Short mmCIF file of C-alpha atoms in Angstrom, two decimals:
data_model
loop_
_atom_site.label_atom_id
_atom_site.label_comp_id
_atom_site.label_asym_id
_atom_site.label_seq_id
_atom_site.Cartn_x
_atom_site.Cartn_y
_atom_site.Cartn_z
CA UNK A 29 95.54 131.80 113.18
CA UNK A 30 95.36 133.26 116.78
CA UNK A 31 98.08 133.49 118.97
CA UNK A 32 97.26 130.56 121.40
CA UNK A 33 96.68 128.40 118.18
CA UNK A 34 100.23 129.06 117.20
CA UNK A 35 101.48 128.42 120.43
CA UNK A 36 99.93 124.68 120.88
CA UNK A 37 101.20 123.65 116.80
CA UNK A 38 104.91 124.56 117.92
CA UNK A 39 104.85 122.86 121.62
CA UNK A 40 103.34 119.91 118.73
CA UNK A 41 106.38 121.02 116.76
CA UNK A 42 109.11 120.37 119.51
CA UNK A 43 107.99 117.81 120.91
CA UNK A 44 108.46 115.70 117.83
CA UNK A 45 112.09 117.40 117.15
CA UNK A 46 113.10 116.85 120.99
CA UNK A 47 114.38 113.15 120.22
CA UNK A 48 116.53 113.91 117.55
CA UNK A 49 117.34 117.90 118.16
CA UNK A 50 120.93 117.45 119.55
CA UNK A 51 121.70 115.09 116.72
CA UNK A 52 121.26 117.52 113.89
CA UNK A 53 121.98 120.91 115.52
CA UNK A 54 124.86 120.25 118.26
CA UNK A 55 127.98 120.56 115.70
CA UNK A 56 126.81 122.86 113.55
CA UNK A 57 125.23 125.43 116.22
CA UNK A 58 128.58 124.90 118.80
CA UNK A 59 130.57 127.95 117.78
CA UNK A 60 127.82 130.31 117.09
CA UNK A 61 126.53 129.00 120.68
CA UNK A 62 129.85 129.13 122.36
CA UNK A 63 129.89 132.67 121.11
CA UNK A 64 126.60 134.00 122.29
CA UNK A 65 127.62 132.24 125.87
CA UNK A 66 130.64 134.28 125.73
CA UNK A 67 129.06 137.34 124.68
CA UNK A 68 126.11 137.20 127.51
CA UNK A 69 129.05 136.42 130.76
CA UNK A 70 130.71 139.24 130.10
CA UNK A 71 128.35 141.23 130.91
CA UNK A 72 127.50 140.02 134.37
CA UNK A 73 126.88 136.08 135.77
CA UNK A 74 123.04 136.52 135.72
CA UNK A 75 121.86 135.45 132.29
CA UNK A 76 118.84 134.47 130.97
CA UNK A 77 118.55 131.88 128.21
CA UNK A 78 115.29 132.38 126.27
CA UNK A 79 114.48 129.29 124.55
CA UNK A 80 116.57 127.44 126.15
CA UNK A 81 115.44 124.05 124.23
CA UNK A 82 117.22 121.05 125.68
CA UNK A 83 120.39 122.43 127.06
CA UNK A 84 122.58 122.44 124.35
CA UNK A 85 124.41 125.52 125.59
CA UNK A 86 124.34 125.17 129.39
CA UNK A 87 127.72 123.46 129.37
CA UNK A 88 129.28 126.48 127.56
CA UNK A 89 129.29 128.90 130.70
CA UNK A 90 131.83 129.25 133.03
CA UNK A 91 130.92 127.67 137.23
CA UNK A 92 130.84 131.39 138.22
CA UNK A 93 127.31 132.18 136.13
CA UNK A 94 123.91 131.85 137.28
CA UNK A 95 121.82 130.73 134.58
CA UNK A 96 117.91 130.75 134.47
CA UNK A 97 116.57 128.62 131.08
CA UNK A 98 112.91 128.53 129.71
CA UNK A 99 111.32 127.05 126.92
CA UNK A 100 108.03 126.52 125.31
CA UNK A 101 108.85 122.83 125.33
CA UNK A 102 108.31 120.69 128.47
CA UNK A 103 109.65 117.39 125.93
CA UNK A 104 112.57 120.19 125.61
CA UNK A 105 113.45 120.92 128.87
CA UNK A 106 113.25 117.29 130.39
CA UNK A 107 116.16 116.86 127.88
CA UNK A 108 117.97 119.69 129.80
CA UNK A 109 117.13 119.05 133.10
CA UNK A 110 118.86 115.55 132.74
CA UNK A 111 121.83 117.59 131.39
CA UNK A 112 121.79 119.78 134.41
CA UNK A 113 121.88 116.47 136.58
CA UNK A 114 123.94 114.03 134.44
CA UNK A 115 126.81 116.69 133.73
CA UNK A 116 126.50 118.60 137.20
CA UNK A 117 125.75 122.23 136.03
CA UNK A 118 125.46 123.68 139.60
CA UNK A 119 125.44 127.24 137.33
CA UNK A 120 121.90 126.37 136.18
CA UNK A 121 119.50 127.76 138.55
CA UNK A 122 116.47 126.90 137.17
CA UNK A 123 114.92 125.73 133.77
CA UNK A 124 111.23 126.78 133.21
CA UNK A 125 108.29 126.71 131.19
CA UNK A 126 107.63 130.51 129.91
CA UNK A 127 106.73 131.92 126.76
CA UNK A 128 109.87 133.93 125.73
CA UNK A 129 106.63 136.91 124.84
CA UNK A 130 105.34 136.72 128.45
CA UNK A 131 108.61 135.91 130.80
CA UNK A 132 107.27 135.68 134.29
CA UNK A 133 110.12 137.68 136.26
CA UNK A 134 110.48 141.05 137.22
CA UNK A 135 111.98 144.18 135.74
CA UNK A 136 115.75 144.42 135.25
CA UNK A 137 116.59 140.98 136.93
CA UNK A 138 119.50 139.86 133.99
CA UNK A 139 122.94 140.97 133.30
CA UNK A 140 122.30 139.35 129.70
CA UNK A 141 119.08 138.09 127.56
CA UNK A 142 120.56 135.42 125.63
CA UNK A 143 118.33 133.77 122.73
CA UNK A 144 120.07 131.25 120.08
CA UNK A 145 118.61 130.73 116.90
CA UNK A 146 115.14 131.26 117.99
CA UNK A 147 114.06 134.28 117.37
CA UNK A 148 113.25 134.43 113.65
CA UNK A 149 110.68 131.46 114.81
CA UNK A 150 108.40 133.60 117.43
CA UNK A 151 105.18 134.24 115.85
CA UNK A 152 105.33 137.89 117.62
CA UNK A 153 109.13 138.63 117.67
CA UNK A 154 108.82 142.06 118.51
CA UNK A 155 106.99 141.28 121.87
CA UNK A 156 109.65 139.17 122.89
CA UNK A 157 112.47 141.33 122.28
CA UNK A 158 110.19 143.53 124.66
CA UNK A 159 110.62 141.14 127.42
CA UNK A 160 114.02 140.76 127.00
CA UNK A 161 114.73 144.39 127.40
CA UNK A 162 112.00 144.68 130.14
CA UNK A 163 113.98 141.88 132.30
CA UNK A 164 117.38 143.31 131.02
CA UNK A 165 119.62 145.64 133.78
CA UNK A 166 120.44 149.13 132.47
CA UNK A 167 124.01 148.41 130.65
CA UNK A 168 122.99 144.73 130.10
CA UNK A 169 122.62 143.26 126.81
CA UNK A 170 120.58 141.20 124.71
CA UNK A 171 123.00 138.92 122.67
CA UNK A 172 121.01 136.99 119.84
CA UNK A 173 123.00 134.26 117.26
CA UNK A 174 120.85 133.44 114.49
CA UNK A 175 120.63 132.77 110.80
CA UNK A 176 119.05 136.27 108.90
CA UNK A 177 118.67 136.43 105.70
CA UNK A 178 120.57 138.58 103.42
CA UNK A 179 119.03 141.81 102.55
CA UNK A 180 120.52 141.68 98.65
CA UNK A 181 122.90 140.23 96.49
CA UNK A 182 123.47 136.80 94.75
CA UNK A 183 123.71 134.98 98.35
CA UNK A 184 120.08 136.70 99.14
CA UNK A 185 119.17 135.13 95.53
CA UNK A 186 120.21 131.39 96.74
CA UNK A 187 118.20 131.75 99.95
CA UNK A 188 115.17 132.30 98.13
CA UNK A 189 115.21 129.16 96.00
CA UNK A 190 116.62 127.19 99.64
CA UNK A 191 113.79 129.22 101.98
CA UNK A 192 111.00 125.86 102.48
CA UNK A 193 114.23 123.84 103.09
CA UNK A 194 115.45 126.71 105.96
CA UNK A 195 112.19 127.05 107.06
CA UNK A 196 111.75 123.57 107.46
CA UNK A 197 114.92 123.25 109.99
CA UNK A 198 113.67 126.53 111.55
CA UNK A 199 115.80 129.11 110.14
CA UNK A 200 113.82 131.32 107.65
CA UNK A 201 115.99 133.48 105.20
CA UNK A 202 112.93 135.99 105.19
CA UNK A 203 113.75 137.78 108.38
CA UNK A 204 116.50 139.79 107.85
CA UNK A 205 118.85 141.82 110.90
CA UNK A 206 117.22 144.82 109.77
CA UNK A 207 113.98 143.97 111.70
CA UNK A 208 115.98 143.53 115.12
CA UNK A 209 118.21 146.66 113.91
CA UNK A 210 114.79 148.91 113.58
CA UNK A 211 113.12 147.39 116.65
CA UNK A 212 116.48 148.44 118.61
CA UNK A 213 115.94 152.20 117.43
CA UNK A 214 112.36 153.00 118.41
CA UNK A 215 112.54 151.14 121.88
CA UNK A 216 115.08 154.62 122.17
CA UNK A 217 116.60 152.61 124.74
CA UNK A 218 118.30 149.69 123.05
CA UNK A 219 121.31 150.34 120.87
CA UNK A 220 122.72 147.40 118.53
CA UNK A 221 126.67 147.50 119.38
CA UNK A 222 127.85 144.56 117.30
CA UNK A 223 126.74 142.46 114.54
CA UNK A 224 129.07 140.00 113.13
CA UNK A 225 129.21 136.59 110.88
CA UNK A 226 129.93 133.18 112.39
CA UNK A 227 131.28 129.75 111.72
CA UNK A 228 129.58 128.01 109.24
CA UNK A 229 130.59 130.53 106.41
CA UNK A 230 128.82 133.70 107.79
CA UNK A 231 125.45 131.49 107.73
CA UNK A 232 125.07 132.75 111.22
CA UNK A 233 125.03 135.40 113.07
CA UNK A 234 125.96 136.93 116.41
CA UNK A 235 124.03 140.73 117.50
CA UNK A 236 124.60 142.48 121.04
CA UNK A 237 122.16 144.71 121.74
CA UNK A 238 122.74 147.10 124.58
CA UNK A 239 120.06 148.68 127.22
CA UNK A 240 120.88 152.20 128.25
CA UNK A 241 122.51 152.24 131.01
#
């Protein structure tokens, strides 16, 4: 299936999730969320959120960030943008319609790339991890929470039998951290400086990935 025929099945995709999104992932995703939010602001107000999907996040950050959202989605971000005016999140500067593999700003324009349990869907995930590091400051960092899969052991068994349930919901137990972790090496540039389980149970995960300053 080509690229473009990929990308029209999941704007399909999210627009029929949009509706009901914040019902079934707000609670669960909060604390891995609230994490990566964390992570990204402390390295600098400027942070991009890369599938940004309707906003679930953009009350996490503190008044003193600048915050630029995009999404594949437009049914996604008209969800967000009436966050951004019902709640009054002056921080948000601007939510946009960008493919997270070809971001439309210029080099080195983010203190932090943050992307939240979207990265194991991208049909090229490589290219946009490019893009984040291309739009990422020297000493920034690209801070990811997702689920991976386990690489072995009776947990890595379960996932197997549970994978078209995960992948159903978006979280596929096939990609594993290694892929990010050997991505990270032969950019030569990126290094990964923390990887660590989160609330529910280790199912996610937070990684901080740091440019070369």
């Amino acid at each position: 299936m080509s690229d473009g025929a990929t990308t029209v099945l999941m704007r399909k995709a999210y627009a029929r999730w949009a509706p009901i999104y914040d019902l079934v992932y707000d609670k669960l995703t909060e604390p891995a969320a609230r994490a990566a939010v964390n992570a990204a602001v402390a390295c600098g107000p400027k942070v991009l959120e890369a599938g940004v999907g309707t906003g679930l996040s953009l009350g996490y950050y503190p008044r003193h960030a600048e915050v630029y959202g995009v999404d594949l989605s437009e049914d996604m971000l008209r969800r967000a943008q009436d966050k951004v005016e019902k709640k009054g999140l002056s921080h948000v500067k601007s939510l946009q319609v960008m493919d997270v593999t070809h971001l439309g700003f210029p080099d080195e324009s983010f203190d932090a790339v943050t992307a939240q349990f979207i990265i194991t869907l991208v049909p090229e995930p490589e290219t946009a991890l490019d893009e984040f590091m291309r739009v990422l400051k020297p000493g920034g960092e690209i801070v990811l929470a997702n689920h991976w899969g386990q690489p072995s052991g009776p947990i890595a068994a379960l996932e197997e039998l549970a994978s078209p349930v995960a992948k159903a919901i978006g979280w596929s137990s096939a990609f594993k951290a290694a892929r990010v972790e050997d991505w990270a090496r032969r950019t030569g540039r990126m290094e990964v400086v923390e990887l660590r389980t989160l609330f529910p149970v280790g199912f996610f995960k937070l990684m901080r990935i740091r440019k070369q300053a």
